Short mmCIF file of C-alpha atoms in Angstrom, two decimals:
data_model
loop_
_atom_site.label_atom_id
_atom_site.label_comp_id
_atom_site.label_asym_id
_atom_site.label_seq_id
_atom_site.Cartn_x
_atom_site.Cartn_y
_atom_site.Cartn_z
CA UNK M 17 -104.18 28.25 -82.19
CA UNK M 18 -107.51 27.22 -80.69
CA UNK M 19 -108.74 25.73 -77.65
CA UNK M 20 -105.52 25.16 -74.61
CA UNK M 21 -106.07 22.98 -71.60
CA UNK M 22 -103.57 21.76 -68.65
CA UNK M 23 -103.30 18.64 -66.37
CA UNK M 24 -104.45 19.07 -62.75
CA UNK M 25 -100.40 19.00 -62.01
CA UNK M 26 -99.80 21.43 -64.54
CA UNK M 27 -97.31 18.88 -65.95
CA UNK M 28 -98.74 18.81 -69.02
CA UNK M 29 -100.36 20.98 -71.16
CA UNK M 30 -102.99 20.06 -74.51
CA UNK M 31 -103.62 22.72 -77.47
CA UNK M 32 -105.11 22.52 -80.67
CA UNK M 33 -102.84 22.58 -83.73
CA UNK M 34 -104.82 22.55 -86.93
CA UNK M 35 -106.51 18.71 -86.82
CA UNK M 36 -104.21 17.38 -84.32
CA UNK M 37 -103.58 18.29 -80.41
CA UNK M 38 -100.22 18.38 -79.40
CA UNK M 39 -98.85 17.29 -75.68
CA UNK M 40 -96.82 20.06 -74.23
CA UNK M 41 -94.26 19.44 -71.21
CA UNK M 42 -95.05 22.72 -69.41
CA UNK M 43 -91.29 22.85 -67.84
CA UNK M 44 -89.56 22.56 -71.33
CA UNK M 45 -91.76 23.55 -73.89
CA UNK M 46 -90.78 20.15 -75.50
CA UNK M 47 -93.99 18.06 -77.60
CA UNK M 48 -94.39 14.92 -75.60
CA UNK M 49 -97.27 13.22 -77.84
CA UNK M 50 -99.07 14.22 -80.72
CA UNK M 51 -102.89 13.19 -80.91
CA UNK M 52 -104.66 13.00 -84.57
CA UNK M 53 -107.93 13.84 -83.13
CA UNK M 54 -109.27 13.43 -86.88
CA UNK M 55 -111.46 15.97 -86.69
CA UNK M 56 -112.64 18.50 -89.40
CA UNK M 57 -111.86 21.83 -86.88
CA UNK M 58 -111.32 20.94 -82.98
CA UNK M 59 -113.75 23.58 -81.02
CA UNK M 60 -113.23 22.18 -77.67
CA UNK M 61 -110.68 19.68 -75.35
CA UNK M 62 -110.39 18.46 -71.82
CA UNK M 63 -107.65 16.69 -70.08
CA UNK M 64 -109.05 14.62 -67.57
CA UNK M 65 -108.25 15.26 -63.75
CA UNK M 66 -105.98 11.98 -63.41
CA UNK M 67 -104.14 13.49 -67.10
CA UNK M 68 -104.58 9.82 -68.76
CA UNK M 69 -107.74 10.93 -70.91
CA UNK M 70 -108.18 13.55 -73.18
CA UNK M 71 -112.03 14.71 -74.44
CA UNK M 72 -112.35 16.22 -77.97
CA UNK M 73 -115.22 18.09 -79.76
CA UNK M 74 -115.38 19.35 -83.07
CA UNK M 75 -117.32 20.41 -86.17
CA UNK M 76 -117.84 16.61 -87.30
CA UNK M 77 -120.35 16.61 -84.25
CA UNK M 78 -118.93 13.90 -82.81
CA UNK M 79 -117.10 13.61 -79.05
CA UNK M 80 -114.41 11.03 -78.87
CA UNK M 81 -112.07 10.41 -76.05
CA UNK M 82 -108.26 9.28 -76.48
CA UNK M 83 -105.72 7.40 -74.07
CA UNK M 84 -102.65 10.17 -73.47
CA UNK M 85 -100.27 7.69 -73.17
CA UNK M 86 -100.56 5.47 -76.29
CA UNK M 87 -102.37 8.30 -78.20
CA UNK M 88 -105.31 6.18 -79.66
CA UNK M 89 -109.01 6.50 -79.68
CA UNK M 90 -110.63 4.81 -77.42
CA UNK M 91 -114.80 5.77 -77.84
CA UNK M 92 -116.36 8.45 -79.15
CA UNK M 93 -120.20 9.53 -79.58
CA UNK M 94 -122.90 11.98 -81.04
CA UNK M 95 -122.61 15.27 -79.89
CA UNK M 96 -126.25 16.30 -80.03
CA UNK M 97 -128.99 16.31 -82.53
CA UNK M 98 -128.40 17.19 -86.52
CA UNK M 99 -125.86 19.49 -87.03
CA UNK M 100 -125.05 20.37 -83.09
CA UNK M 101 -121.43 20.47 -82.08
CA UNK M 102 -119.84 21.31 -78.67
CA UNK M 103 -118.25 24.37 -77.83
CA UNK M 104 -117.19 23.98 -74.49
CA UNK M 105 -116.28 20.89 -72.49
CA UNK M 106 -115.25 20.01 -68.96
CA UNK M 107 -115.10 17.39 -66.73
CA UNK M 108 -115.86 16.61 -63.19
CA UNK M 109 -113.04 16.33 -60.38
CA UNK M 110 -113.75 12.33 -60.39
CA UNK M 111 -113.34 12.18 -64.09
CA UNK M 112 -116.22 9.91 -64.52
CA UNK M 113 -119.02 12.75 -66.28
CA UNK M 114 -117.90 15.27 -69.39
CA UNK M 115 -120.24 18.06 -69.65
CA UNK M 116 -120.24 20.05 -73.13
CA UNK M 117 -121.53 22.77 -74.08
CA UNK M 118 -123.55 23.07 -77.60
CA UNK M 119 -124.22 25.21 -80.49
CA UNK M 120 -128.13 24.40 -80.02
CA UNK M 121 -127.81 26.28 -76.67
CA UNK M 122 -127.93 22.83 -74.82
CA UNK M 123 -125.88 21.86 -72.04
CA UNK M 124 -124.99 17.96 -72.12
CA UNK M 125 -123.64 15.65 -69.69
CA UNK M 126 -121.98 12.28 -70.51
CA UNK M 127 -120.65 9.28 -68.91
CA UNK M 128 -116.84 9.70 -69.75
CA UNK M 129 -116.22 6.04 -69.07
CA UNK M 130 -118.93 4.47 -71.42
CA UNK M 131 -119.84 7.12 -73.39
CA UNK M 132 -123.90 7.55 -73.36
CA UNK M 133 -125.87 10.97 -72.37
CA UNK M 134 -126.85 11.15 -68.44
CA UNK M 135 -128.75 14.63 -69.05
CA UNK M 136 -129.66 16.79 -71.74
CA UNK M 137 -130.63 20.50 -69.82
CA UNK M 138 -132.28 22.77 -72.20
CA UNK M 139 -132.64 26.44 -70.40
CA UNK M 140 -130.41 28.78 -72.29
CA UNK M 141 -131.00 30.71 -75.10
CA UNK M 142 -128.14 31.73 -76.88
CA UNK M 143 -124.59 29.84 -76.96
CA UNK M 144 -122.70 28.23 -74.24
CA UNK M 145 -119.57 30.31 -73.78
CA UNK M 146 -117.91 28.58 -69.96
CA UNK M 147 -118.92 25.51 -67.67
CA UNK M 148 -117.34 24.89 -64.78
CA UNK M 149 -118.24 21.50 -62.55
CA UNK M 150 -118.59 22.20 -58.63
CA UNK M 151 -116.66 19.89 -56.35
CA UNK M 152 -118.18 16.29 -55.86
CA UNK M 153 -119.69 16.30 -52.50
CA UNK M 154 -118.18 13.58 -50.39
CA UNK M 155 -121.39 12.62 -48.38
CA UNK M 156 -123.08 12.11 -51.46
CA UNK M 157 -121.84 12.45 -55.06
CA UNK M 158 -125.06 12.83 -56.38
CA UNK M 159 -125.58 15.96 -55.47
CA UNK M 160 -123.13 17.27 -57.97
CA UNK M 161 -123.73 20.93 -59.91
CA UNK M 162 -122.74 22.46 -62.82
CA UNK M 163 -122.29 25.66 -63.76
CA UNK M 164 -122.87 27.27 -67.27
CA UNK M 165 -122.47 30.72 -69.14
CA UNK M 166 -123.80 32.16 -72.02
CA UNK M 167 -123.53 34.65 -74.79
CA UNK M 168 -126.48 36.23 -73.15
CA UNK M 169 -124.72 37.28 -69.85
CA UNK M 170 -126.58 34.24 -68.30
CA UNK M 171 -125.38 31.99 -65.92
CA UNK M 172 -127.31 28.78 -65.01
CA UNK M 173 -126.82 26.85 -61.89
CA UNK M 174 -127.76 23.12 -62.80
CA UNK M 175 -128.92 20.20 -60.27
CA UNK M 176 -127.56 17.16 -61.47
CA UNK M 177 -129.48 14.55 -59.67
CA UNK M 178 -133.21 16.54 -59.67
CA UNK M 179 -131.72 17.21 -63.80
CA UNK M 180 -133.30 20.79 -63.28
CA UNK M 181 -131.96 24.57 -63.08
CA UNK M 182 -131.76 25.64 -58.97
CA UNK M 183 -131.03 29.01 -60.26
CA UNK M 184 -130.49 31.50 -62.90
CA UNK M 185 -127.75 34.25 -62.19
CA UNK M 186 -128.42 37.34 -64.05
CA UNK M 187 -125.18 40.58 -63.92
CA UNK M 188 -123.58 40.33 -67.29
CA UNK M 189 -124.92 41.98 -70.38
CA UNK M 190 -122.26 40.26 -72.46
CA UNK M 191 -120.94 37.07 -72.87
CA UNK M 192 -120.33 34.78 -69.72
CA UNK M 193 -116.52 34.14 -71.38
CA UNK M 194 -115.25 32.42 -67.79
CA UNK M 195 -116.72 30.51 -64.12
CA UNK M 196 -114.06 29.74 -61.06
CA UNK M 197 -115.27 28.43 -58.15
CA UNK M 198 -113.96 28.67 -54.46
CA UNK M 199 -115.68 26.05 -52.24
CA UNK M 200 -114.67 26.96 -48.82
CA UNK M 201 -116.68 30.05 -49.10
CA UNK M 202 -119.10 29.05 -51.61
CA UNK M 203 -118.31 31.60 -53.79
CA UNK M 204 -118.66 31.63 -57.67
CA UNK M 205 -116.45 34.15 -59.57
CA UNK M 206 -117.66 35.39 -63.49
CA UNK M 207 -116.00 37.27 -66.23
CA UNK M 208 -117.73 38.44 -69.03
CA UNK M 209 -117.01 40.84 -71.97
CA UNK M 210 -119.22 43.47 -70.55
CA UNK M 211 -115.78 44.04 -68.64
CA UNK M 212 -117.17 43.09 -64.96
CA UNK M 213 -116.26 40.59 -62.89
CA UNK M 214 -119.59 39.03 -61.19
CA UNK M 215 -119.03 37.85 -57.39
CA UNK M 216 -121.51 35.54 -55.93
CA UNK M 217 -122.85 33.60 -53.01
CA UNK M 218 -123.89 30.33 -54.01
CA UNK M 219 -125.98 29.70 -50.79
CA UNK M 220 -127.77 33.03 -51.54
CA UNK M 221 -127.45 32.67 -55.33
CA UNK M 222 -127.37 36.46 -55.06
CA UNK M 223 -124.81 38.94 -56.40
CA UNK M 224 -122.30 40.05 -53.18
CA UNK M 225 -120.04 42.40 -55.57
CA UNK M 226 -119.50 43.75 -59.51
CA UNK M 227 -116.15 44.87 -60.26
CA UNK M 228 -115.90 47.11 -63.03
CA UNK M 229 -112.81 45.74 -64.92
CA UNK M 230 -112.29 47.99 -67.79
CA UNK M 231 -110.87 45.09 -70.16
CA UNK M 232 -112.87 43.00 -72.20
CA UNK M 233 -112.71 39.79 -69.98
CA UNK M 234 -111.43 36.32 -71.60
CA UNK M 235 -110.46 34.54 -68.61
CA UNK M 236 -109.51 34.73 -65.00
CA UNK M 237 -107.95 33.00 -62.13
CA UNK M 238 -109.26 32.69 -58.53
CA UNK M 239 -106.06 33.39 -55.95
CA UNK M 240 -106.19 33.39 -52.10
CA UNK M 241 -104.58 35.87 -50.22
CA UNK M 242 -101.94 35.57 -47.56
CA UNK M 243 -103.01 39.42 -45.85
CA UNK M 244 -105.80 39.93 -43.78
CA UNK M 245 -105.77 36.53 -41.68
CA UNK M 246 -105.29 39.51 -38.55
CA UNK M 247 -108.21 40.96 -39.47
CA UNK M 248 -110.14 37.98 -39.66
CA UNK M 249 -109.28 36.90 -36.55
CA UNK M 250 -109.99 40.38 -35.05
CA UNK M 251 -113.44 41.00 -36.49
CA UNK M 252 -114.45 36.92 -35.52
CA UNK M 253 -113.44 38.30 -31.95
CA UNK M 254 -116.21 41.37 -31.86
CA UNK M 255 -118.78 38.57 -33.33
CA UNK M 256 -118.07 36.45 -30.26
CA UNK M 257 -118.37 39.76 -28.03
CA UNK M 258 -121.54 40.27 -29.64
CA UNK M 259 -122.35 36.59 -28.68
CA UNK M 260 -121.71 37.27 -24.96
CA UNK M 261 -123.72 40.31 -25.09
CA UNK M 262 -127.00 38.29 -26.71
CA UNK M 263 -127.14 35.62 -25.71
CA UNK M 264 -125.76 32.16 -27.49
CA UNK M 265 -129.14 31.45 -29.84
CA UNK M 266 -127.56 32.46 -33.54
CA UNK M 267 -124.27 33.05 -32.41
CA UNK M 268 -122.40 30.20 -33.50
CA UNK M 269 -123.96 31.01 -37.42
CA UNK M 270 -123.13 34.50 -36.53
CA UNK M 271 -119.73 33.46 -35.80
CA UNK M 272 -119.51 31.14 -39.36
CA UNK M 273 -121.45 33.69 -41.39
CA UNK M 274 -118.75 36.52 -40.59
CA UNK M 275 -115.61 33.53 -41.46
CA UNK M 276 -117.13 32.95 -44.70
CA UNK M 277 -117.87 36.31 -45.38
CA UNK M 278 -114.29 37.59 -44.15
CA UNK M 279 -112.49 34.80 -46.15
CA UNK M 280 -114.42 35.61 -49.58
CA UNK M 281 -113.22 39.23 -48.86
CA UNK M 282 -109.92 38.61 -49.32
CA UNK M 283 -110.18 36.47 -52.00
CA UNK M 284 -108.01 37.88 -55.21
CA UNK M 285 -108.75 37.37 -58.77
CA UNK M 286 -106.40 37.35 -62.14
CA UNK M 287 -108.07 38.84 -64.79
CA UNK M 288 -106.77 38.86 -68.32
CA UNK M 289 -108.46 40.78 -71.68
CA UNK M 290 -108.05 42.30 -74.84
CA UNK M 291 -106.00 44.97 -73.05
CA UNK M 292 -103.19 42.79 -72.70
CA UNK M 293 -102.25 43.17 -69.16
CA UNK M 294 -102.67 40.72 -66.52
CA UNK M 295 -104.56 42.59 -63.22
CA UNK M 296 -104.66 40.96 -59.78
CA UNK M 297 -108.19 42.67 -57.77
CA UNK M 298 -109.55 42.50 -54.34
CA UNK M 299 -112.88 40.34 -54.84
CA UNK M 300 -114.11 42.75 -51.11
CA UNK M 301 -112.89 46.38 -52.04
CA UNK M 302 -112.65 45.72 -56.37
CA UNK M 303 -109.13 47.24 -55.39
CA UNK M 304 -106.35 46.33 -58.49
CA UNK M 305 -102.91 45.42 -56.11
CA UNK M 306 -101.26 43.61 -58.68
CA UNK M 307 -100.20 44.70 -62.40
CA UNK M 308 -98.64 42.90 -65.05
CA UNK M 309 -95.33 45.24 -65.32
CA UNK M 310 -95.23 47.28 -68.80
CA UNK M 311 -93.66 45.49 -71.84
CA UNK M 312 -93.24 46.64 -75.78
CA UNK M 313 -95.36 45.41 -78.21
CA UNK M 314 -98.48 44.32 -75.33
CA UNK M 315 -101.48 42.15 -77.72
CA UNK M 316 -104.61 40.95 -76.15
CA UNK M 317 -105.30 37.61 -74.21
CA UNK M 318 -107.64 35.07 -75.54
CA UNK M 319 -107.47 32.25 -72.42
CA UNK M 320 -105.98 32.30 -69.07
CA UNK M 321 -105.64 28.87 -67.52
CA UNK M 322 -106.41 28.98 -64.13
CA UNK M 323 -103.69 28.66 -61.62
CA UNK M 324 -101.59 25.26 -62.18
CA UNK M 325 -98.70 23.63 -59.99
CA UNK M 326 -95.49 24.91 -60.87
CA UNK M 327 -93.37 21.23 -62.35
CA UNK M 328 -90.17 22.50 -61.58
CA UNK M 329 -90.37 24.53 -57.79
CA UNK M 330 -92.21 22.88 -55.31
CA UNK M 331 -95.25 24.91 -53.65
CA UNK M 332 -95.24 27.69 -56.28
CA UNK M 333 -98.09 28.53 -58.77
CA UNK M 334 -97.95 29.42 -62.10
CA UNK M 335 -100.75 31.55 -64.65
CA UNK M 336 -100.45 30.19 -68.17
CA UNK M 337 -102.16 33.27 -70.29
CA UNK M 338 -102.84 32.74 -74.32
CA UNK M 339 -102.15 35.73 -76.70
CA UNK M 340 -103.89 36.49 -79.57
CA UNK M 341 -100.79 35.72 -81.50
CA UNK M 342 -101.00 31.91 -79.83
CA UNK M 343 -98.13 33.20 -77.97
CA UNK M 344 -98.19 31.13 -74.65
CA UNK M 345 -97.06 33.13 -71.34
CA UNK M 346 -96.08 31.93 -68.43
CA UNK M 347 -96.52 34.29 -65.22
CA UNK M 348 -95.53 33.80 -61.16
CA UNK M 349 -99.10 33.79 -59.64
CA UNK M 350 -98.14 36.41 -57.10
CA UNK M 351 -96.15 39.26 -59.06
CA UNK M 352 -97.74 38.42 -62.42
CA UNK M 353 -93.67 38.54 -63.22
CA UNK M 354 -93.46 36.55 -66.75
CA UNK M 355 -90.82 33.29 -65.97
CA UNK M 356 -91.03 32.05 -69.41
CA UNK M 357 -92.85 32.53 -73.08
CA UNK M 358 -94.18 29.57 -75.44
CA UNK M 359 -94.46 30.67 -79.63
CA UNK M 360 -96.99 28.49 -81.10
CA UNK M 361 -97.44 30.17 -84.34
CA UNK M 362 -94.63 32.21 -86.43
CA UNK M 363 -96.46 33.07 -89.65
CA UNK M 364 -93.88 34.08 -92.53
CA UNK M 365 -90.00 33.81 -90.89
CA UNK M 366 -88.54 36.12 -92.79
CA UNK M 367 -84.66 35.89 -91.12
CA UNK M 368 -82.95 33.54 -89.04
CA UNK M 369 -79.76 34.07 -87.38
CA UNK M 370 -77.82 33.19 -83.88
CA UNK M 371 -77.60 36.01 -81.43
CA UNK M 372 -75.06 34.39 -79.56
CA UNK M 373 -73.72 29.98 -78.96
CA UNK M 374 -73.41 30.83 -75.29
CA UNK M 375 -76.05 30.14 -74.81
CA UNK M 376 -77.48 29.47 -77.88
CA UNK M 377 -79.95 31.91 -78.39
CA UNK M 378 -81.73 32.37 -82.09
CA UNK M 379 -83.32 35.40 -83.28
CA UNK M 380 -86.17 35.14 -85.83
CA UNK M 381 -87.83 37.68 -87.89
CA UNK M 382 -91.50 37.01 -89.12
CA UNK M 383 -94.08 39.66 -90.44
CA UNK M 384 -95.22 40.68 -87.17
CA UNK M 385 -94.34 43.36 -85.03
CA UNK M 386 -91.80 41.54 -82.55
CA UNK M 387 -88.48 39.90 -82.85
CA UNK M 388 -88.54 36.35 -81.78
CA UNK M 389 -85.12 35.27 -79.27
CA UNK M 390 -85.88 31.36 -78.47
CA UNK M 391 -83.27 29.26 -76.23
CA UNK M 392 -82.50 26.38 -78.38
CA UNK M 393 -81.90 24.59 -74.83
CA UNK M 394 -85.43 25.49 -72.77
CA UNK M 395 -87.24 25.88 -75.97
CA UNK M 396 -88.86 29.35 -74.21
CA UNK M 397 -89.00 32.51 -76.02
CA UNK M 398 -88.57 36.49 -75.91
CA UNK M 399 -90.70 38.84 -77.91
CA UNK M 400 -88.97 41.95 -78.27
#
């Protein structure tokens, strides 16, 4: 149990298992590579966006990076100053700059490649609970942001190249717990325990809409949806009427300003809490359309990865939630249906017998509340 990352493919998937971090193939289940990460606890973990580096953190204060194929160490460096450790990490979509997130309220960034501090941004005051890098811009890479939540309900907006804050984004009254981004329309997403989901316009840096949850929020997922392209293209049509009527001057930024406002309108978002029920909302109208369908013996989520590539059917998505119980679940993105579960922890197995050889299916007992079926083939898992 601990901190749970996936590759950009969703081929592979990292988690914390006491010292070590085990390599997961996400279509089997099966352990592909087990890291010694040689750390006292592991708090944080990255997989890099190309999947051939993992970052770890931990209570040592130290931050050491490892090669995913031959599983060794290949730098590592001081967290902070005295007895500072990170808390968060992430890296940028080039892989080239780590960013971590510190007990001493600090958020650091480091050169992943040779492994010195490129800034040091002091702002917050309380703990760093999410980061979240924004996409590299192409004309120049410099002007890269980061993003970065606390247990204040504070979210900074960080200038990389000035090395200053360009804005402080105050809705929550709880922990920031989780940041997605959606580029195209500049729109940054938060979830925080104060069970509301914050929508905002980057180019504004102003709240557009709070959607009251109900669900103490550990994570979310930003989803586009495939309705409401007709009424997109009918609304864009009374801008250009508008246009005609006018005159041209503003009407081609009349014209963008109602795409981008139409397009983060129909945005969806995957929430998952302590409720234990995966919700798909409406970022426009805060409308729930999606449920996670009813199941015995429901326990709260701690992490929900955002949406990965599904290894095994081309052009599908998969959500890969966390349960308190480090039960690992995998849903279909669109009918938060669950394909397959992951058991990473069984505490005390009290009985062990085969349900049936064809196939061979296994039922465990264990002290807690569900019985355990695993496919001895697929290595997945029903909780009953």
């Amino acid at each position: 149990g601990g901190p749970l990352t996936a590759s950009r493919d969703g081929s592979r998937l990292a988690c914390k298992c006491a010292g070590e971090v085990k390599l997961l193939d996400a279509a089997t289940g099966a352990i592909v590579a087990t890291i010694a990460a040689d750390a006292e606890d592991i708090t944080a973990l990255a997989l890099s966006p190309n999947g051939q580096e993992l970052v770890t953190a931990g209570r040592d204060m130290m931050v050491k990076t490892w090669d995913v194929q031959t599983q060794k160490k290949i730098r590592s460096w001081k967290s902070g100053h005295g007895n500072s450790f990170v808390q968060q990490l992430a890296y940028d979509e080039t892989g080239t700059l780590v960013a971590g997130g510190c007990s001493d309220a600090m958020v650091r960034v480091w050169d992943a490649g040779r492994g010195f501090a490129t800034h040091s941004l002091s702002g917050h005051n309380a703990l760093i609970t999410s980061l979240a890098f924004g996409p590299t811009p192409r004309s120049d890479p410099n002007k890269l942001i980061l993003y970065s939540g606390a247990d204040d309900g504070e979210v900074r907006v960080w200038a990389l190249a000035s090395k200053t804050c360009k804005g402080v984004l105050k809705g929550h009254d709880s922990a920031v717990t989780t940041l997605a981004l959606h580029h195209e329309t500049q729109t940054l997403v938060t979830g925080g325990r104060d069970r509301v989901v914050g929508v905002w316009d980057l180019d504004t840096m102003c709240i557009v809409n709070s959607l009251p949850i109900y669900d103490v929020i550990e994570g979310l997922a930003i989803m586009e949806a495939a309705a409401g392209a007709a009424d997109d293209d009918a609304a864009l049509e009374k801008v250009k009427k508008r246009k005609k009527g006018k005159g041209v001057q503003g009407g081609a930024g009349a014209e963008q300003q109602a795409r981008g406002n139409m397009q983060r309108a129909d945005l969806e978002v995957v929430t998952a809490g302590a409720n234990g029920q995966l919700k798909r909302w409406l970022v426009g109208s805060g409308k729930c359309v999606v449920s996670e369908p009813e199941r015995a013996g429901t326990v709260g989520y701690m992490a929900l990865l955002h949406a990965v590539a599904r290894p095994d059917v081309a052009q599908e998505a998969l959500l890969v939630a966390v349960t308190i119980e480090h039960t690992l679940l995998f849903f279909h993105a669109n009918t938060l249906e669950i394909q397959k579960q992951m058991v990473g922890y069984n505490d005390e197995v009290v009985d062990v017998a085969f349900a049936c050889t064809e196939p061979a299916i296994l039922a465990v007992c264990t002290n807690s509340d569900h019985l355990r079926l695993f496919d001895t083939t697929s290595q997945s898992c029903r909780l009953l």
